[in-house]
mmCIF file of C-alpha atoms in Angstrom:
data_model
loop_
_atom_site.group_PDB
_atom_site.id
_atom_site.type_symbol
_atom_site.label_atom_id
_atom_site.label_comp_id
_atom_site.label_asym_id
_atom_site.label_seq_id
_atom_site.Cartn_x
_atom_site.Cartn_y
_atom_site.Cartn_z
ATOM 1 C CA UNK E 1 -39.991 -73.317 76.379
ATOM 2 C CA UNK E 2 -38.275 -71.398 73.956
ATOM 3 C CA UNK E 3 -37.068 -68.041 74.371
ATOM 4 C CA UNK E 4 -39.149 -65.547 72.212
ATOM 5 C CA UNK E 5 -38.431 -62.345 70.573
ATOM 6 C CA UNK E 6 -40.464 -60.637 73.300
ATOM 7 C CA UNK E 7 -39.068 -62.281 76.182
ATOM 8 C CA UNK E 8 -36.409 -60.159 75.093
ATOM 9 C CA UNK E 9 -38.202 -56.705 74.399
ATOM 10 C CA UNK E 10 -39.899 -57.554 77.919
ATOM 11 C CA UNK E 11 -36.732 -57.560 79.968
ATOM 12 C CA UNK E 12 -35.227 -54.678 77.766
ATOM 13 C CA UNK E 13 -37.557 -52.543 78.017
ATOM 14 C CA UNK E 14 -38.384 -51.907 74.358
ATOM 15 C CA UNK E 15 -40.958 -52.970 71.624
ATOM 16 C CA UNK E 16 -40.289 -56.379 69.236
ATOM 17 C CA UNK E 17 -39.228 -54.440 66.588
ATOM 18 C CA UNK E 18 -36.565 -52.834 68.161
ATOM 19 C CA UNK E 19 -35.156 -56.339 69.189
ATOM 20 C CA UNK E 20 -35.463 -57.117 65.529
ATOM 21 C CA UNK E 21 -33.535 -54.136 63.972
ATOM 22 C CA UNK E 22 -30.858 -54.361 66.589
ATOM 23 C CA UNK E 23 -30.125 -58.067 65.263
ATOM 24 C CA UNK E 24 -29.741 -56.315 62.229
ATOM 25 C CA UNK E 25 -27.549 -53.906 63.401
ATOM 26 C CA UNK E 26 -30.045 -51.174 62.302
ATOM 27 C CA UNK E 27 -28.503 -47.662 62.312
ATOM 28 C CA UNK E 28 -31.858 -46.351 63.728
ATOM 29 C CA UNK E 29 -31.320 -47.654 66.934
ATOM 30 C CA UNK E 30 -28.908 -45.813 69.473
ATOM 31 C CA UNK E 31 -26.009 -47.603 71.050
ATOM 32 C CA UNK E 32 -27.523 -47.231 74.218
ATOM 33 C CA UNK E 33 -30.683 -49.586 73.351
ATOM 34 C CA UNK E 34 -28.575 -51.878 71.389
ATOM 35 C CA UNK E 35 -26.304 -52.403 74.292
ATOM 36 C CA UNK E 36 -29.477 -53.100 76.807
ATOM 37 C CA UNK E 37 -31.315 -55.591 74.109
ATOM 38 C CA UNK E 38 -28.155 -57.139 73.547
ATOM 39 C CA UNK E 39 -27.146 -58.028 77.213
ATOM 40 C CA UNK E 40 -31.316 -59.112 77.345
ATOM 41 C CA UNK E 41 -30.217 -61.775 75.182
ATOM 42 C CA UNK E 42 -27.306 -62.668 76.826
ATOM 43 C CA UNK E 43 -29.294 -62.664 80.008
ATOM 44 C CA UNK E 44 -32.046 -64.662 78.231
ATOM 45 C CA UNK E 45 -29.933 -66.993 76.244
ATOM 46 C CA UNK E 46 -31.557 -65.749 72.922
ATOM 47 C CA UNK E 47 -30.331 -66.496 69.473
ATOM 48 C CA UNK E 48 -31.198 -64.805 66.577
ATOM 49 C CA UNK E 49 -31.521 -66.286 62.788
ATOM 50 C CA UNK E 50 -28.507 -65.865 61.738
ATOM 51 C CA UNK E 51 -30.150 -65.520 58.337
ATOM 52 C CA UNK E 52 -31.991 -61.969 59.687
ATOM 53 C CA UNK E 53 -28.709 -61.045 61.543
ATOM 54 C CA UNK E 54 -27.204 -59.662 58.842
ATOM 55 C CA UNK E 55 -24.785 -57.013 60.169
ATOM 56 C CA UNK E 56 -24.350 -55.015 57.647
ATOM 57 C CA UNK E 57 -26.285 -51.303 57.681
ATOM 58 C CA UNK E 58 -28.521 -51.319 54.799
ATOM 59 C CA UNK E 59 -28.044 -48.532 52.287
ATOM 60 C CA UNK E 60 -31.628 -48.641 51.269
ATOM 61 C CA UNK E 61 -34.951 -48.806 53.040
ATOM 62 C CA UNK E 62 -37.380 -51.047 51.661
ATOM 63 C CA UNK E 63 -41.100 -51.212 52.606
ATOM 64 C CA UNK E 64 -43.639 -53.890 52.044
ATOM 65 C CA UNK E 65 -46.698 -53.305 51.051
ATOM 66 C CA UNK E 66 -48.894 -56.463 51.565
ATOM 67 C CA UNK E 67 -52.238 -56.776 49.656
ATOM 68 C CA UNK E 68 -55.126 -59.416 50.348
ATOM 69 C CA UNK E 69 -54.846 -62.667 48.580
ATOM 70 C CA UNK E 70 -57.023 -62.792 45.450
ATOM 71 C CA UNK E 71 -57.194 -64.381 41.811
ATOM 72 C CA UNK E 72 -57.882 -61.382 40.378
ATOM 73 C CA UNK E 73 -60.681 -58.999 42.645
ATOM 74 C CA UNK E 74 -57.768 -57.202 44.072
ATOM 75 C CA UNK E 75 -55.801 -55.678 41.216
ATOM 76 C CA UNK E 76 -59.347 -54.456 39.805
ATOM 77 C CA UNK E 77 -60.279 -52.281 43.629
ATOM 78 C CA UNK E 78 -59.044 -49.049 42.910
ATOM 79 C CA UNK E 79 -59.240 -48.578 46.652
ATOM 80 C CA UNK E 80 -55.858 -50.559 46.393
ATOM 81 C CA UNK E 81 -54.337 -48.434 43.649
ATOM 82 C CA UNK E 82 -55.088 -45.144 45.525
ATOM 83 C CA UNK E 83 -53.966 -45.774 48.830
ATOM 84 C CA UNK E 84 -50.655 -47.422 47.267
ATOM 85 C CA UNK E 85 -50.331 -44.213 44.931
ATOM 86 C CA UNK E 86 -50.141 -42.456 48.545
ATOM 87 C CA UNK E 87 -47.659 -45.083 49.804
ATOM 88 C CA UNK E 88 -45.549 -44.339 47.094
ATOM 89 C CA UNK E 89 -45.321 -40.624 46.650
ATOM 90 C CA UNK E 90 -44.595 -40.401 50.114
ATOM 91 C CA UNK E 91 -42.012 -42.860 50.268
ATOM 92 C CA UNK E 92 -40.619 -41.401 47.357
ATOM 93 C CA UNK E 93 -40.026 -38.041 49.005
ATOM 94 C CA UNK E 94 -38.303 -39.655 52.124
ATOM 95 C CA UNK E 95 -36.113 -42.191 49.863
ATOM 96 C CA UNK E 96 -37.358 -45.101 50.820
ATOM 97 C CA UNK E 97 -38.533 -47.992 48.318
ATOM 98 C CA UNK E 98 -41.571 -50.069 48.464
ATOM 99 C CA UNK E 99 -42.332 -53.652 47.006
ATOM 100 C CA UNK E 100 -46.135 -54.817 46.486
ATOM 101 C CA UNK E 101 -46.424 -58.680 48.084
ATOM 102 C CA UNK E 102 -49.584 -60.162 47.129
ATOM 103 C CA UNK E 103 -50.479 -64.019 46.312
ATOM 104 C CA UNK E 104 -53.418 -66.701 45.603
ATOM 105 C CA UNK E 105 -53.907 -67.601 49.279
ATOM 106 C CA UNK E 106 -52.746 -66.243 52.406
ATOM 107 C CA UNK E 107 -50.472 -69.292 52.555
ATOM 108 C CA UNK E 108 -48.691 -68.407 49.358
ATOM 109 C CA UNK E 109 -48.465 -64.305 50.819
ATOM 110 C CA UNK E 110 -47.142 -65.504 54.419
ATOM 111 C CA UNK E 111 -44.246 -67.661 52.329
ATOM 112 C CA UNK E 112 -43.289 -64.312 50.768
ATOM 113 C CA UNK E 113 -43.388 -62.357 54.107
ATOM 114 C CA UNK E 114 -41.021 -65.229 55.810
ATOM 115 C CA UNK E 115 -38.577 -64.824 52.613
ATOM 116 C CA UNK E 116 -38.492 -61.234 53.065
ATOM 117 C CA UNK E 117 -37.584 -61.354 56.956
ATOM 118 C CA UNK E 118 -35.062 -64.040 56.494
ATOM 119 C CA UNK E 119 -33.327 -62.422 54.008
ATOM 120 C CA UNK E 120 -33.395 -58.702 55.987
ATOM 121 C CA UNK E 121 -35.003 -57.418 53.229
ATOM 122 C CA UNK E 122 -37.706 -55.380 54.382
ATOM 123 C CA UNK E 123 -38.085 -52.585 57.411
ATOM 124 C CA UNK E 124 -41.617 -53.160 57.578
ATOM 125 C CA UNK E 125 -44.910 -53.905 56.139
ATOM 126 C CA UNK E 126 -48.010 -51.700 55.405
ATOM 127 C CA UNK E 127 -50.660 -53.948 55.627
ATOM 128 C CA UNK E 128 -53.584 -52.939 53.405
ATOM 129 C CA UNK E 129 -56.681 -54.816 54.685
ATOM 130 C CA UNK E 130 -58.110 -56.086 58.061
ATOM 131 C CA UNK E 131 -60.114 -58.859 58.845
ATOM 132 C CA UNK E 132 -60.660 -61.291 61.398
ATOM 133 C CA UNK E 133 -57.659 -63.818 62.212
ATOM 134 C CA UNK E 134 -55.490 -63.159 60.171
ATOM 135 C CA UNK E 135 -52.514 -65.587 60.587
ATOM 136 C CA UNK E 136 -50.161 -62.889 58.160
ATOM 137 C CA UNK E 137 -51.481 -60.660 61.470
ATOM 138 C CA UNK E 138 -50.270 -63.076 64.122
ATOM 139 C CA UNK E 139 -46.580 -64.075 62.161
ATOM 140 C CA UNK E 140 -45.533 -60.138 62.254
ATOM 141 C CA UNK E 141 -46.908 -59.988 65.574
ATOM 142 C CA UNK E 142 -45.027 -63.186 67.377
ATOM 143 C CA UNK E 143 -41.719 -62.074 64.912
ATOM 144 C CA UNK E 144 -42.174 -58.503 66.388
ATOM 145 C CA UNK E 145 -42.197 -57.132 63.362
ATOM 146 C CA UNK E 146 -42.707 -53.540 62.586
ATOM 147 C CA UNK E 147 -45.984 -53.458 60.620
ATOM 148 C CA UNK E 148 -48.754 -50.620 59.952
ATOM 149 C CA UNK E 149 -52.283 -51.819 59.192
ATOM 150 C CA UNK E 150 -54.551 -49.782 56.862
ATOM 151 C CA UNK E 151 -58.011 -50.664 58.885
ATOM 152 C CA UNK E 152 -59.184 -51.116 62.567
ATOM 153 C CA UNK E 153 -56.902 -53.869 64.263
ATOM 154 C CA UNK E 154 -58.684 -56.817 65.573
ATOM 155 C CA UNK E 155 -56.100 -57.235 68.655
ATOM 156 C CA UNK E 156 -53.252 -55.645 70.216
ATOM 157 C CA UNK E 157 -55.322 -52.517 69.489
ATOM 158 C CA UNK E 158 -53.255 -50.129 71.875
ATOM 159 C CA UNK E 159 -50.309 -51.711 70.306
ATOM 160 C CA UNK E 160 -50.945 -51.753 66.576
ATOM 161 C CA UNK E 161 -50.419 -48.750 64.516
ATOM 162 C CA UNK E 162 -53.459 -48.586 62.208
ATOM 163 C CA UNK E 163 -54.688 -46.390 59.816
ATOM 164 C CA UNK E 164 -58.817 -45.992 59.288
ATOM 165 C CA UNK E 165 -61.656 -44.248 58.295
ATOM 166 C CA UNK E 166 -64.774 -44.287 61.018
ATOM 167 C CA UNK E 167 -66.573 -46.713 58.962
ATOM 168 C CA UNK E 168 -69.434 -47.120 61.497
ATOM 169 C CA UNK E 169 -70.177 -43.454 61.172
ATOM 170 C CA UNK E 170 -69.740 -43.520 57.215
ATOM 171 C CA UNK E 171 -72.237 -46.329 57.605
ATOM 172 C CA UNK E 172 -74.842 -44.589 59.421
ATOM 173 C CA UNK E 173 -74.241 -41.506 57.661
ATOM 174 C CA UNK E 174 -75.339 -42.913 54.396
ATOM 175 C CA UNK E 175 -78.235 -44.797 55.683
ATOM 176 C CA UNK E 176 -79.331 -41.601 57.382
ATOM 177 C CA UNK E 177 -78.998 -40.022 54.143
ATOM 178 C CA UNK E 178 -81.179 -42.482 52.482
ATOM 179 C CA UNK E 179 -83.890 -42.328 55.236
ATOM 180 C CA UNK E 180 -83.900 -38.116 54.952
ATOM 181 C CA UNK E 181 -84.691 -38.951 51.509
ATOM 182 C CA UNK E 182 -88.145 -40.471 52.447
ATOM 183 C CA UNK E 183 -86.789 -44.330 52.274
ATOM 184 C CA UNK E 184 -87.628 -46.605 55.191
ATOM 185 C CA UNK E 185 -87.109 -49.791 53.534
ATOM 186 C CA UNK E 186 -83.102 -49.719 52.897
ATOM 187 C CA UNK E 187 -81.098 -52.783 52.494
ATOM 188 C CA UNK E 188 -77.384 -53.187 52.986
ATOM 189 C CA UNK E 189 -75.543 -55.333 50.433
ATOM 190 C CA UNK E 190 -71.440 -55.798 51.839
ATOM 191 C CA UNK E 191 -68.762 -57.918 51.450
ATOM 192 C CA UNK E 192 -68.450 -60.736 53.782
ATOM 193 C CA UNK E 193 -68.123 -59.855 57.585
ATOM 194 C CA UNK E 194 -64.720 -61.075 58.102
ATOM 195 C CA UNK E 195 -63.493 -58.088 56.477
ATOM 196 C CA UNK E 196 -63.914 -55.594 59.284
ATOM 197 C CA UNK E 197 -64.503 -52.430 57.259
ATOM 198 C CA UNK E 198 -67.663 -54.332 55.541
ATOM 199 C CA UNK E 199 -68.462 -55.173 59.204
ATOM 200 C CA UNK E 200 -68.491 -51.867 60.625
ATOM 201 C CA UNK E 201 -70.164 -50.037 57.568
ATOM 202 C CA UNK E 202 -73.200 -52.625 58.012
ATOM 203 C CA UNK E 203 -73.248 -51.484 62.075
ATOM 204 C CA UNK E 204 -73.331 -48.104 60.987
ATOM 205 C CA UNK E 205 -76.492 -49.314 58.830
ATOM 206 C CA UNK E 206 -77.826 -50.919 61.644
ATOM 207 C CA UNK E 207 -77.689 -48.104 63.807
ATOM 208 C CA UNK E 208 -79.019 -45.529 61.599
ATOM 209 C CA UNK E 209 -82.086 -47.890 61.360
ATOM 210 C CA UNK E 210 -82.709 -48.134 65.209
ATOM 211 C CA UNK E 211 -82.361 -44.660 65.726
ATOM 212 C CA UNK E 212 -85.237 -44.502 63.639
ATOM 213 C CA UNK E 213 -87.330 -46.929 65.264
ATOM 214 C CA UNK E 214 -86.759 -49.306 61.788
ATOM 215 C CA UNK E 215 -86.307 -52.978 62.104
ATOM 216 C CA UNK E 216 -83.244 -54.557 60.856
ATOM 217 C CA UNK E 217 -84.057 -57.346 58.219
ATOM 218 C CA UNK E 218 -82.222 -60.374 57.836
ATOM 219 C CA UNK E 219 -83.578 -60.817 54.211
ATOM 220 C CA UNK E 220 -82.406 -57.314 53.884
ATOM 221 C CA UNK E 221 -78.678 -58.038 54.355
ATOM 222 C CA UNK E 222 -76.828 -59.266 52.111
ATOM 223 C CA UNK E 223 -73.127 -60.469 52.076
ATOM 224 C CA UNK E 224 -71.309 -61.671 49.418
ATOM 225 C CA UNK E 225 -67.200 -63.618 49.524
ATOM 226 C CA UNK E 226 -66.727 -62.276 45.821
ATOM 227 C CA UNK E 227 -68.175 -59.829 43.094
ATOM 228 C CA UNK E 228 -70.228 -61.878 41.090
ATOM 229 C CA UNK E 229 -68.856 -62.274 37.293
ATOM 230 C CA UNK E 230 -72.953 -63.206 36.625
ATOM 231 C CA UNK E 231 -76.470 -62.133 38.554
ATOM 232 C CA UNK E 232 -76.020 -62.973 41.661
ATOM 233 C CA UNK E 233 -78.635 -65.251 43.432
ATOM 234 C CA UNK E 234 -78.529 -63.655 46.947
ATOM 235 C CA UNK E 235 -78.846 -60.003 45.072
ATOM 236 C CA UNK E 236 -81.761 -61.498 42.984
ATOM 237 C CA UNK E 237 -83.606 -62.713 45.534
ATOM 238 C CA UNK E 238 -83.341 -59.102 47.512
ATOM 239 C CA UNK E 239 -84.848 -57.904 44.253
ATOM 240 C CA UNK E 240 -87.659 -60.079 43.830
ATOM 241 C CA UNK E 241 -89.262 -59.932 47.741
ATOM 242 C CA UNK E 242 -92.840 -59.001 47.574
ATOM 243 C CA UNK E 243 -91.898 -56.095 50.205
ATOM 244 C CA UNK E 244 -88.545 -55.151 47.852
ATOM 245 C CA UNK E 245 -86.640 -52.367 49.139
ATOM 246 C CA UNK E 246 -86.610 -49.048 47.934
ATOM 247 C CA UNK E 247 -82.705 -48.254 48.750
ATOM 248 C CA UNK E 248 -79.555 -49.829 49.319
ATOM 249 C CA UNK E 249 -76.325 -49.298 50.943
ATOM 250 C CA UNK E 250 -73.562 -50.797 49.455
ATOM 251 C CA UNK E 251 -70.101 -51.641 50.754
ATOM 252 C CA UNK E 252 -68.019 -50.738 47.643
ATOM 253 C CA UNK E 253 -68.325 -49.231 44.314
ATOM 254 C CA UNK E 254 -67.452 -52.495 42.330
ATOM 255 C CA UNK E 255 -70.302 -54.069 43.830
ATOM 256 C CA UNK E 256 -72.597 -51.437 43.224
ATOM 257 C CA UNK E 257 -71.640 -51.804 39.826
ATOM 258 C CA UNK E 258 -72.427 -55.494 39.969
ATOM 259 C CA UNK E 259 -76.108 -55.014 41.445
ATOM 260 C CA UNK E 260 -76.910 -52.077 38.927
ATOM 261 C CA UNK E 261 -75.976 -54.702 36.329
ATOM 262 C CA UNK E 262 -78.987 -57.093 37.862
ATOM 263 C CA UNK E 263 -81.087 -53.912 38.230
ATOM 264 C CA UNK E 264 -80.839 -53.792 34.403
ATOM 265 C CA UNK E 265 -81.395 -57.532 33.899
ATOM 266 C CA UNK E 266 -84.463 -57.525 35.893
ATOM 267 C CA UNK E 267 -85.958 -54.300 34.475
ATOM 268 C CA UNK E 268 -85.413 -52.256 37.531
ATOM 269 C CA UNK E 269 -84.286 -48.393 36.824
ATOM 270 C CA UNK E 270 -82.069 -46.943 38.654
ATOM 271 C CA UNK E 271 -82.790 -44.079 40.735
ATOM 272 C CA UNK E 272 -86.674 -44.492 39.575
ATOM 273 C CA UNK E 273 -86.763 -48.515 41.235
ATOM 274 C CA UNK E 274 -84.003 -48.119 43.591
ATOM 275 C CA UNK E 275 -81.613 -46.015 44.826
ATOM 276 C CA UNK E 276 -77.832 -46.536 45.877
ATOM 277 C CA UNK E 277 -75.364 -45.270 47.909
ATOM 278 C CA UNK E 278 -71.742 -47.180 48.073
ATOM 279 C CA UNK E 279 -68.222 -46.529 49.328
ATOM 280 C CA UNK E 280 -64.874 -45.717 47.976
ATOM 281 C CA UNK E 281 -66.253 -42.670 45.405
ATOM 282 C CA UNK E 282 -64.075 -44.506 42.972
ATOM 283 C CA UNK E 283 -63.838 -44.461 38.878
ATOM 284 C CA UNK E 284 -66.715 -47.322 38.684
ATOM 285 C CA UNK E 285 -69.072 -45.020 40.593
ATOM 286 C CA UNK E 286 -68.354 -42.073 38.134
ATOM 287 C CA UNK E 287 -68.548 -43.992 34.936
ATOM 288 C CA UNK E 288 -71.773 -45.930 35.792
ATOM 289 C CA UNK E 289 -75.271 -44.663 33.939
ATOM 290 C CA UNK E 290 -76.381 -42.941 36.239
ATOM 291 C CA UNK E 291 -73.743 -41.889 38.170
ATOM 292 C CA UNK E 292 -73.303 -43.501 41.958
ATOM 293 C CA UNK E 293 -73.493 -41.462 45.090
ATOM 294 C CA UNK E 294 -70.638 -42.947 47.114
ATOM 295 C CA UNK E 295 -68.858 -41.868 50.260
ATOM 296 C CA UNK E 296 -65.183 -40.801 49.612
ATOM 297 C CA UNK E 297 -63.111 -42.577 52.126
ATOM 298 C CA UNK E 298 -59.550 -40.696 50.624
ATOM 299 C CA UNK E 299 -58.015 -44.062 49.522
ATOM 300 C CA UNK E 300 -55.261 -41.757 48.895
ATOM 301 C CA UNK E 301 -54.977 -39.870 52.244
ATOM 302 C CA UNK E 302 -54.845 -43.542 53.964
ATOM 303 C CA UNK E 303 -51.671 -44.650 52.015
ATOM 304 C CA UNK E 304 -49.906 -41.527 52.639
ATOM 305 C CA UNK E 305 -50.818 -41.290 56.552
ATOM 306 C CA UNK E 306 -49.686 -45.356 56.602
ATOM 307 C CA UNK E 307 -46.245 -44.678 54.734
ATOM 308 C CA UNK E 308 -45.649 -41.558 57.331
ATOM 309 C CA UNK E 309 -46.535 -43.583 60.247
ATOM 310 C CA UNK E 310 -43.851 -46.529 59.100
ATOM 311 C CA UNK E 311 -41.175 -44.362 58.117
ATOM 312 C CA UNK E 312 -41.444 -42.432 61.665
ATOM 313 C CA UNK E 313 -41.499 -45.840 63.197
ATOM 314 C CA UNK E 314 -38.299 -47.020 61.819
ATOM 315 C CA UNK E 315 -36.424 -43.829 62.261
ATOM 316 C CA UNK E 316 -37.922 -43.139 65.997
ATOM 317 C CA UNK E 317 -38.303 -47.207 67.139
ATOM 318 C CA UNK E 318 -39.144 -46.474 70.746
ATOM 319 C CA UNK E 319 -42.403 -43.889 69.455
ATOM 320 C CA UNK E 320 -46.326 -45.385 70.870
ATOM 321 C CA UNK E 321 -48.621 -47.252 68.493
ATOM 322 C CA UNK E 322 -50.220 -44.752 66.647
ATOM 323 C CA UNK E 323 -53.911 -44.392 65.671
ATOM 324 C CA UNK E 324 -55.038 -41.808 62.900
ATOM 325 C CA UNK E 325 -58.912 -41.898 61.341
ATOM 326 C CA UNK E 326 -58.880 -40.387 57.991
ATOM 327 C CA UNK E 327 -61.972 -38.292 57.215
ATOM 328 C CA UNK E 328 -64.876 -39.219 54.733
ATOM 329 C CA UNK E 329 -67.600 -37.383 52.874
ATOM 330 C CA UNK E 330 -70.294 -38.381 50.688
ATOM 331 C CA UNK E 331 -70.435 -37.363 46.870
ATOM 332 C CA UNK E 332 -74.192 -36.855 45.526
ATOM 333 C CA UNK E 333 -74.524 -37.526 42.320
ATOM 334 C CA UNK E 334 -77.620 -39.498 40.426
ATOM 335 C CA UNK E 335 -78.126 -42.760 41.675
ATOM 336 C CA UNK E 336 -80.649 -41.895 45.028
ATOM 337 C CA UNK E 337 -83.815 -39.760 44.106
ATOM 338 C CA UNK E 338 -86.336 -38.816 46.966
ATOM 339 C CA UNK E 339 -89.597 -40.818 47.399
#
């Protein structure tokens, strides 16, 4: 069997990463650890690319900033926007750069990626989603590649630096807030499960609702693998059940804009028929008629603490895996009314 980049950080006694930046030659890493990663390979018998062994010490830092693959869904989330606003003002203050990579399919992102490491372009990669296997996940993990996630990690938990909010509290907390409102029969409308923020927010729901002695509804969750450009059926057919509820949570503010739009189509006012509470307290949920309550997740606050989390990690290699949650609050405004 092949000998692995962390066969060698095993028997030296340091992370993937630093194995990495020593083939580079990084100037981050002291003599002393190059010396004892170097002899691990010797011991070992490893071999580097010679493509990523590029001697040379950079004279500028470059960071990656990887985005979900999407047509078009992506560049519209101001969630993404914000939190690579952060990214960048921080990065600008340390003098480091930053590149968006972004693609159709994963396939077409994880050729990018490859490029990029070949070519010792990048220091590392902010990865702005999370979701469940992720093979873009599993490359920069087997390349021990330095990498910060922006969401709860999946695996390697205790050795993944990630950046989050507590989205099963922000969950519960707006379902509770529907419920003190007089609703009992709330509905949670997400984006598909995979993605593990959706995931957790609809636990949250779930939770909120059992603590209340309320039964969880299949026909009252509702997941959906795009925003619809038209009326969605699964959102029309929440609308039209004889027992229709009075409230919904909703995962983001883009889809709350898509089910006021079938609201409107089927006649149904908004706080009056239904009210709604989504996520991201974006500029959809302020330009909407009427205005959405949403829960401010400080899109902003997540790129920054991800960009000072990288930039530590390539200046201080050996550092622990790192784990920040980024506070939330919820923003009333005109879309929930009490019953």
């Amino acid at each position: 069997m092949a000998v692995t980049i962390k066969d060698v950080a095993a028997l030296a006694g340091v992370s993937p990463s630093t194995v990495s930046r020593t083939c580079k030659n990084h100037i981050s890493i002291s003599k002393e650890t190059k010396e004892r990663v170097r002899h691990a390979m010797a011991q070992l018998g490893y071999e580097p690319n010679l493509q990523t062994g590029n001697l040379s010490s950079q004279t500028v830092e470059t960071i990656g900033i990887i985005l979900p693959p999407s047509y078009h869904e992506t560049y519209e989330n101001s969630f993404y926007l914000e939190a690579i606003r952060g990214i960048s003002q921080f990065c600008n203050q340390h003098q480091y750069i930053n590149t968006i990579i972004t693609g159709q399919n994963t396939e077409e992102i994880l050729g990018a990626i490859r490029t990029m490491n070949t070519t010792n372009q990048i220091e590392g990669f902010i990865v702005m989603y999370s979701k469940q296997d992720d093979i873009i996940i599993d490359y920069l993990c087997n390349e021990g590649i330095l990498y910060v996630l922006i969401g709860k990690a999946q695996q390697l938990a205790n050795q993944t630096i990630h950046i989050d909010n507590d989205n099963i509290l922000a969950g519960k907390e707006a379902t509770e807030y529907l419920y003190q409102l007089g609703h009992t029969k709330i509905a949670y409308l997400g984006s598909e499960s995979l993605f593990l923020f959706s995931a957790d927010r609809k636990a949250g729901y779930e939770l909120a609702l059992k603590h209340h002695g309320i039964a969880v509804l299949p026909e009252y969750c509702i997941e959906v693998n795009c925003i619809p450009e038209k009326d969605s059926e699964n959102i029309r057919a929440l609308l039209e059940q004889k027992e229709r509820p009075t409230a919904i949570v909703v995962s983001d503010d883009i889809l709350a804009v898509a089910l006021e739009r079938t609201c409107i189509r089927m006649g149904l006012s908004i706080p009056k028929d239904l009210s709604i509470v989504s996520f991201n307290n974006s500029l959809f949920a302020r330009l909407t008629s009427p205005q959405l309550t949403s829960i401010d997740i400080n899109s902003f606050q997540l790129g920054m603490e991800a960009a000072s989390q990288m930039i530590n990690h390539i200046e201080n290699p050996n550092l622990l895996a790192t784990k920040i949650i980024v506070s939330h609050c919820l923003i009333e405004r005109d879309s929930c009314r009490k019953l």
